[in-house]
Structures are given as structure tokens and as C-alpha cells.
Amino acid sequence: MTGPVINRSVSPAPIVVGLGDRSYPIVIGEAILGQTGLWARKLCPPGKCAVVTNPIVGALYADIVMQSLLSEGFEPVRVDVPDGEEHKNLASLSLIYDALVDAALERSSPLLALGGGVVGDLAGFAAATYLRGIPYLQLPTTLLAQVDSSVGGKTGIDHPRGKNLIGAFYQPRAVLIDVSTLRTLPRRQLLAGFAEVAKYGAILDAELFALLEQKLAQFLALEAEVVTQVIRRCCELKAAVVERDEREAGERAVLNFGHTIGHALESITSYQRFLHGEAVAIGMVAEARVSAALGLCPLEVVTRLRSLLERAGLPVNLPDDVDRAQLAAAIELDKKVQGGRVKFVALEALGKTRFVFLRNEEIVELADRGATGNV
Ligand code: NAD
Ligand code: GLY
């Protein structure tokens, strides 16, 4: 059987995010964490440096990273922030600043962010602001962080009244993706990251989407070649979007597909019921239904998206007990609203999108209308 044609060779060459003198490599493969020192040495003079992680990831991977840095002449200090989104806040940031001051890190001293998106966002923001900016490297260890948060330079922390309200665009010097770290990731976290993987196929690359349909079992079983190939493709797609629109003046907002409803759902369930990727899976299917209800895409697009996510074990339906008025109100509070209308990412086909401007109530109503007929 012939499958979709996609680059099957796993090239060791790094992807480059091309941003002029702020360009940086994304290195993807197995046992990459053991090369941390080599990459840090290429980018910064050896000396003091800090590895920011959390107790869970640190127990698994900090030793490899610290050893690699030591062997290249660095003097690393390890800084642990508490685990969990509830700690992506000022207290953790302050803890990092204290450790950097204690260790007397200098302008050229690198900071290494070892962990998922929480550690990456926090450590990236600390790097953006300590001494008005020091170099940092992302060492992402969740699937979500490997395909999304470590690339593109969005850094920041949450405010008690909203997620990611404080932050900066600040690009890393390198992203080192060790796919073998996914073997210790809890299954639920892996699946949540898969929602973001599927998103790239849905919005930007129909071939990737078809590959995921075909190789889902191998991907979820973490077969190295498939995982590396897919993560690589996601990073290429994200790098290209970031190169064209680094500060989200326009096109980068395409990455918000599934997030208009997904963020609202997370918010009204107090971030307790769904992981981010789970909410995005529900949001993507709902937003595809909105697109179909508007006549912008064929129903087949909704069916294929829903089926892929369902096969992966992700939730795909807006729960009946979610209050629709509350959902609509939460959409309106989102950062993407302009002049009372939401900049909504609609699907035209798999791999093809367009922006439409919709009222919040309209989005919720169309999502439910699209769901009748069981699509
Ligand atoms: P996370 O960082 O909380 O990690 C999830 C859990 O997995 C944590 O308990 C963590 O300790 C654990 N973990 C991480 N790697 C592991 C490993 N290899 N083995 C075992 N356990 C491991 O969650 P996440 O999903 O990676 O990131 C979510 C965060 O990312 C949110 O704060 C979100 O706002 C942010 N985000 C940022 C961007 C961006 O562009 N900067 C994009 C998307 C999401
Ligand atoms: N995660 C969306 C972005 O980086 O723009």
C-alpha cells in the first residue's frame, strides 16, 4: 500500500529558525541531552551557567545535562522550581532570579531550560529579563514542549487573573530535542501533546495529517524513527511560521486553531478538568464544526480530524454539562478578541485555513449546530 509521500529519511541536520542574527538551530534525535555541553560551548564561552528544571524532570535528566556541561568546562548550578502550572508565577521567577544572583551569572552565562512548557516559559522569561537578557537554550522534555513551546520565543508567566498575561518574545540560542525523554512522560501528557501535533497537520500540512492517520500506533508506541520524523516536521512548520511572523502580527495566530474554544474550556473548568492538549482536541473538533457549519469546509474534514483524535484516545466533544453562556463569555475575555469579534481560525481543508471574524456566541452556537448529525 502506498502511503503519503513525506521525507522519510531522518536527517541529523538541525532545522534553522531563520531570524537574521537571532537565528538558531533545532537539534532533534535520541541521546541529544548528552550533547548539551557541546552545543552550549559552540554558542557561549565556558564558565558559569544555570540549569533550570523541576524535581520530577531533574531527577530523571539533570545529571546527564550537568555532566555534559561539566565535561565542556562549564560550572553549572541547578535551580529547581516546583512542578505544575500553578507555579508558573512570580514566586518561581523570583526563585530563579535569586539563584542566578547567588551564582553570579554574567551577561554571557547561559541558562538551560530543562523540562516541559512550564519550565521553558518560566526559564525563558528569567533569561529575557535577568541582566536585561542572557543567552538560553531550550531542552524540552514533553511532546508539547518539543513541538510547540520551546520554539518561537514566547516566554512568560501566569497572572492570578489570567494565563500568560506577563511575558516577552525572547528567542533561545538553540533548542535541543531529545526524543528519548518521551519514554518517561506519563501517557496522558503524551496524548495531550499529540493534540498539538495533529494541529500542525490540520492547519498546515495535509501530508503530515495523512502520515499521522497511517502511523498513529507507531507514533504513540514511540517508535524512534516515526517520532523523530513527525517532531521534525512539526518544528519545521512552526519555524516557518515564526520566521514570517515572529511577534504574531498576523499569520502566527493560525497556531491558535482549537485554542479559542480550548482556552475558554480550560478557563471555565478552572484548569482542573482537562490538560491543555485535551481542551485543544475538543476545541479543534468544535472549531472544525464551526468551519463546516459556515460552509467553509466539507464535513469530511471534521470527520477525519475527529477520528484521528478519538483513535489517539483524546476527548473530542464539548461536554453537555459545560454551560454554553459561560463558554461564550470566556471566549470574549480571550486576548484574540478585536472590536467585539474573535479572530477565528477556520479550516478550509486539511492543511488550509483562513481567518474569519465571529462573535463569541456565534462560535458556540455554530459548534453545537455542527455537532448535530453526529459529526
Ligand atoms: P508541563 O511543563 O507542566 O509538563 C507536564 C508534566 O510532565 C509535569 O508534571 C512535568 O514535570 C512532567 N514531565 C516533563 N517532562 C517529563 C518527562 N520527560 N518524563 C516525565 N515527566 C515529565 O506541561 P507542558 O504541557 O509541557 O507545558 C504546558 C505549558 O506550556 C503551559 O504553561 C502553556 O502555557 C505553555 N505553552 C507555551 C507555549 C509557548 O509558545 N511558549 C506554547 C504552548 C504551551
Ligand atoms: N503556541 C503558539 C505560538 O507559539 O505562537
XYZ file of C-alpha atoms and ligand atoms in Angstrom:
424
model
C 0.000 0.000 0.000
C 1.395 3.370 -0.880
C 1.245 5.921 1.914
C 1.611 9.657 1.847
C 4.916 10.857 0.461
C 6.872 12.663 3.100
C 10.563 12.967 3.864
C 11.262 9.530 5.364
C 14.983 9.952 5.932
C 15.775 11.067 9.458
C 18.278 13.758 8.761
C 20.628 14.670 11.585
C 20.979 18.215 10.217
C 19.457 20.776 12.572
C 16.474 22.818 11.460
C 17.318 26.518 11.498
C 14.846 29.127 12.672
C 15.926 31.958 10.397
C 15.677 35.259 12.235
C 18.788 37.066 10.994
C 21.380 37.464 13.729
C 18.951 35.809 16.166
C 18.695 32.608 14.091
C 19.071 29.343 15.983
C 19.245 25.587 15.432
C 16.713 22.970 16.496
C 18.529 19.687 17.012
C 16.342 16.562 17.117
C 17.239 12.966 17.863
C 17.976 10.378 20.528
C 20.577 10.929 23.259
C 20.745 14.639 22.462
C 20.835 15.677 26.130
C 24.324 14.176 26.360
C 25.421 16.740 23.747
C 24.212 19.727 25.780
C 27.727 20.788 26.757
C 28.957 20.626 23.157
C 26.117 22.825 21.936
C 26.460 25.267 24.831
C 30.185 25.512 24.099
C 29.510 26.308 20.427
C 27.242 29.174 21.462
C 28.716 30.621 24.674
C 32.110 30.820 26.354
C 32.543 28.166 29.074
C 32.004 29.457 32.596
C 29.082 29.750 34.948
C 25.679 28.570 33.788
C 22.325 27.533 35.272
C 20.115 24.532 34.582
C 16.512 25.375 35.460
C 14.307 22.319 35.926
C 11.798 20.831 38.382
C 12.161 17.926 40.842
C 10.461 15.395 38.521
C 12.395 16.141 35.340
C 15.541 16.988 37.294
C 15.584 13.549 38.965
C 15.472 11.924 35.527
C 17.691 14.096 33.357
C 19.594 16.822 35.255
C 22.634 14.612 35.879
C 23.137 13.897 32.157
C 22.888 17.601 31.381
C 25.117 18.739 34.260
C 27.774 16.108 33.406
C 27.769 17.129 29.775
C 28.207 20.789 30.739
C 30.997 19.978 33.214
C 32.862 17.970 30.593
C 32.940 21.043 28.336
C 34.333 23.324 31.042
C 31.089 24.884 32.311
C 30.307 25.347 36.011
C 26.577 24.590 36.168
C 24.260 25.279 39.095
C 20.923 23.504 39.210
C 17.789 25.519 40.016
C 14.568 23.637 40.784
C 11.185 25.313 40.500
C 8.141 23.490 41.878
C 6.289 21.296 39.377
C 2.984 22.388 37.857
C 1.194 25.177 36.016
C 0.141 26.722 39.346
C 3.826 27.525 39.878
C 4.305 29.373 36.571
C 4.216 32.564 38.602
C 6.167 35.409 40.152
C 7.276 33.310 43.147
C 9.036 30.772 40.896
C 10.503 33.545 38.770
C 11.849 35.197 41.882
C 13.362 31.897 42.988
C 15.215 31.661 39.658
C 16.460 35.276 39.873
C 17.756 34.608 43.415
C 19.689 31.557 42.235
C 21.172 33.451 39.266
C 22.299 36.294 41.547
C 23.693 33.826 44.125
C 25.682 32.077 41.390
C 26.786 35.453 39.976
C 25.808 34.582 36.424
C 27.101 37.119 33.933
C 25.712 38.585 30.687
C 27.314 35.820 28.624
C 26.407 32.958 31.010
C 23.819 30.608 29.504
C 20.678 29.401 31.172
C 19.311 25.992 30.196
C 15.590 25.247 30.491
C 15.180 21.503 31.118
C 11.537 20.392 31.270
C 8.107 20.900 29.780
C 6.403 24.107 28.740
C 6.075 25.399 32.296
C 9.822 25.275 32.949
C 10.554 26.536 29.416
C 8.250 29.567 29.681
C 9.467 30.482 33.171
C 13.169 29.988 32.497
C 12.900 31.742 29.134
C 11.343 34.778 30.801
C 14.020 34.762 33.515
C 16.663 34.692 30.740
C 14.903 37.538 28.909
C 14.975 39.778 31.962
C 17.978 38.856 34.150
C 20.715 41.433 33.419
C 18.398 42.625 30.591
C 18.879 39.358 28.789
C 21.228 36.383 28.914
C 21.507 33.529 26.385
C 19.321 30.472 26.937
C 18.852 27.026 25.465
C 15.617 25.059 25.477
C 15.866 21.366 26.414
C 12.192 20.362 26.105
C 11.109 17.038 27.634
C 7.344 16.894 26.928
C 5.846 16.325 23.498
C 4.023 19.644 23.756
C 7.248 21.473 24.542
C 9.156 19.648 21.775
C 6.710 20.568 19.021
C 5.470 23.906 20.282
C 6.536 25.855 23.356
C 10.327 25.517 23.022
C 10.287 27.003 19.507
C 9.403 30.588 18.720
C 10.472 32.589 21.751
C 7.214 33.094 23.617
C 8.194 33.249 27.291
C 6.280 34.301 30.369
C 4.303 33.594 33.487
C 0.657 33.495 34.535
C -1.140 36.212 36.495
C -3.722 35.211 39.128
C -6.362 36.618 36.736
C -5.185 35.011 33.538
C -2.717 32.676 31.869
C 0.410 34.014 30.168
C -0.512 37.637 30.863
C 3.094 38.654 31.600
C 5.891 37.800 29.220
C 8.248 38.625 26.409
C 9.229 37.422 22.968
C 12.787 36.246 23.509
C 14.343 33.645 21.252
C 16.579 30.842 22.564
C 20.072 30.272 21.149
C 19.277 26.618 20.471
C 16.572 24.018 21.021
C 17.876 20.529 21.815
C 15.134 17.914 21.465
C 15.953 14.513 22.922
C 13.040 12.355 21.805
C 14.048 9.541 24.163
C 12.834 11.677 27.103
C 9.276 10.992 25.912
C 9.616 7.419 27.211
C 9.253 8.605 30.805
C 6.416 11.021 30.079
C 3.053 9.988 31.571
C 0.760 8.649 28.825
C -1.879 11.326 29.435
C 0.743 14.049 28.874
C 1.947 12.333 25.701
C -1.580 12.259 24.281
C -2.148 15.892 25.226
C 0.989 16.776 23.251
C -0.334 14.724 20.349
C -3.242 17.157 20.030
C -0.733 19.885 19.116
C 0.970 17.517 16.657
C -2.369 16.830 14.952
C -2.969 20.585 14.886
C 0.043 21.146 12.623
C -1.311 18.603 10.156
C -4.808 20.073 10.304
C -3.771 23.673 9.711
C -0.587 23.492 7.674
C 0.229 20.121 6.182
C -2.251 17.599 4.778
C 0.589 15.128 4.123
C 1.590 15.214 7.769
C -2.048 14.670 8.704
C -2.249 11.617 6.435
C 1.012 10.293 7.878
C -0.419 10.591 11.388
C -3.540 8.713 10.316
C -1.356 5.974 8.887
C 1.324 5.786 11.599
C -0.636 6.681 14.731
C 0.095 3.396 16.523
C 3.834 3.616 15.795
C 3.925 7.226 16.928
C 2.129 6.527 20.196
C 4.343 3.476 20.764
C 7.226 5.968 20.460
C 8.977 4.223 17.574
C 12.057 6.396 17.301
C 12.083 6.883 13.539
C 8.421 7.870 13.305
C 8.561 10.105 16.374
C 11.687 11.881 15.159
C 10.257 12.354 11.674
C 6.977 13.771 12.992
C 8.527 16.069 15.604
C 10.968 17.304 12.996
C 8.138 18.145 10.594
C 6.191 19.974 13.314
C 9.281 22.030 14.183
C 9.873 22.856 10.501
C 6.293 24.070 10.205
C 6.459 26.145 13.379
C 9.861 27.588 12.433
C 8.494 28.716 9.067
C 5.515 30.461 10.700
C 7.749 32.153 13.291
C 10.171 33.315 10.589
C 7.332 35.004 8.728
C 5.574 36.490 11.764
C 7.744 36.387 14.870
C 5.581 38.652 17.039
C 2.153 37.421 15.989
C 1.156 40.473 13.998
C -0.853 38.233 11.668
C -0.139 34.748 10.385
C 1.276 33.255 13.619
C -2.254 33.393 15.009
C -3.026 30.373 12.810
C -1.384 28.334 15.591
C -4.371 29.271 17.752
C -6.595 26.807 15.890
C -8.546 24.879 18.534
C -7.400 27.296 21.228
C -10.309 29.779 21.065
C -12.702 27.179 22.427
C -9.916 25.177 24.103
C -8.676 28.080 26.261
C -12.237 29.039 27.206
C -12.974 25.450 28.207
C -9.817 25.262 30.344
C -10.674 28.557 31.979
C -14.286 27.761 32.936
C -13.246 24.378 34.300
C -10.571 26.150 36.408
C -7.692 24.326 34.652
C -8.582 21.212 36.703
C -10.643 19.025 34.405
C -8.625 18.995 31.184
C -4.961 19.128 30.300
C -4.267 21.896 27.789
C -3.937 19.448 24.874
C -7.186 17.710 25.809
C -9.037 21.027 25.752
C -7.368 21.823 22.424
C -8.524 18.478 20.983
C -12.134 19.299 21.920
C -11.593 22.854 20.671
C -10.198 21.746 17.297
C -13.150 19.472 16.564
C -15.599 22.162 17.699
C -13.846 24.794 15.563
C -13.790 22.468 12.558
C -17.531 22.047 13.086
C -17.923 25.835 13.091
C -15.982 25.937 9.796
C -18.253 23.268 8.288
C -21.406 24.956 9.613
C -20.258 28.176 7.904
C -19.862 26.219 4.676
C -16.113 26.847 4.613
C -15.010 23.202 4.632
C -16.518 19.830 3.778
C -17.817 17.614 6.584
C -15.143 15.060 5.711
C -12.544 17.376 7.271
C -14.392 17.303 10.590
C -14.802 13.539 10.406
C -11.118 12.878 9.734
C -9.938 15.256 12.453
C -12.335 13.863 14.999
C -11.473 10.291 14.078
C -7.700 10.802 14.399
C -8.011 12.438 17.817
C -10.502 9.845 19.022
C -8.262 6.992 17.898
C -5.452 8.594 19.900
C -7.680 8.461 22.987
C -8.317 12.188 23.213
C -11.684 13.749 24.114
C -13.438 15.283 21.100
C -16.852 16.515 22.239
C -17.843 19.608 24.151
C -19.291 18.065 27.310
C -23.067 18.616 27.733
C -22.563 19.867 31.292
C -20.430 22.802 30.102
C -22.541 25.946 30.325
C -22.651 27.493 26.845
C -23.179 31.077 28.074
C -20.154 30.740 30.367
C -18.119 29.316 27.486
C -19.071 32.237 25.234
C -18.190 34.727 27.995
C -14.783 33.092 28.465
C -14.114 33.309 24.706
C -14.783 37.034 24.863
C -12.188 37.512 27.604
C -9.525 35.919 25.409
C -6.667 38.041 24.054
C -7.694 37.328 20.461
C -10.869 39.461 20.536
C -10.702 42.639 18.420
C -13.578 45.150 18.426
C -16.025 42.607 19.847
C -15.191 39.953 17.249
C -12.921 36.967 17.647
C -10.181 36.400 15.085
C -11.193 32.826 14.412
C -9.056 30.260 12.591
C -11.361 28.392 10.223
C -10.413 25.281 8.280
C -10.990 25.264 4.519
C -9.414 21.848 4.044
C -6.880 19.759 5.910
C -3.709 21.853 5.766
C -5.533 25.037 4.718
C -7.022 27.787 6.888
C -8.425 31.281 6.746
C -9.235 33.872 9.390
C -12.856 34.882 9.914
C -14.196 37.367 12.444
C -17.055 35.983 14.544
C -18.985 36.912 17.647
C -18.351 34.702 20.666
C -21.981 33.484 20.946
C -21.962 32.676 17.236
C -18.923 30.416 17.673
C -20.566 28.420 20.454
C -23.871 28.199 18.609
C -22.233 27.045 15.353
C -20.069 24.496 17.200
C -23.197 22.919 18.674
C -25.105 23.167 15.410
C -22.208 21.469 13.602
C -22.289 18.660 16.178
C -25.844 17.646 15.327
C -25.680 14.900 12.731
C -23.003 13.318 14.940
C -20.028 14.678 13.052
P 4.401 20.801 31.990
O 5.597 21.588 31.749
O 3.603 21.087 33.211
O 4.790 19.246 31.984
C 3.796 18.273 32.227
C 4.212 17.300 33.337
O 5.158 16.382 32.826
C 4.874 17.959 34.524
O 4.461 17.314 35.703
C 6.364 17.708 34.272
O 7.130 17.711 35.444
C 6.324 16.336 33.658
N 7.411 15.990 32.758
C 8.005 16.778 31.834
N 8.835 16.056 31.090
C 8.806 14.795 31.552
C 9.461 13.600 31.177
N 10.244 13.525 30.107
N 9.220 12.487 31.896
C 8.352 12.518 32.953
N 7.683 13.617 33.332
C 7.908 14.740 32.635
O 3.363 20.880 30.763
P 3.561 21.086 29.195
O 2.343 20.528 28.591
O 4.887 20.647 28.732
O 3.549 22.678 29.036
C 2.407 23.445 29.322
C 2.825 24.894 29.425
O 3.365 25.301 28.171
C 1.695 25.853 29.742
O 2.111 26.728 30.751
C 1.480 26.617 28.437
O 1.035 27.933 28.658
C 2.878 26.601 27.867
N 2.924 26.769 26.413
C 3.777 27.698 25.922
C 3.887 27.890 24.554
C 4.877 28.866 24.018
O 4.874 29.127 22.811
N 5.769 29.391 24.847
C 3.131 27.106 23.667
C 2.268 26.157 24.205
C 2.177 25.986 25.590
N 1.921 28.276 20.711
C 1.574 29.305 19.813
C 2.711 30.148 19.392
O 3.835 29.865 19.692
O 2.505 31.132 18.744
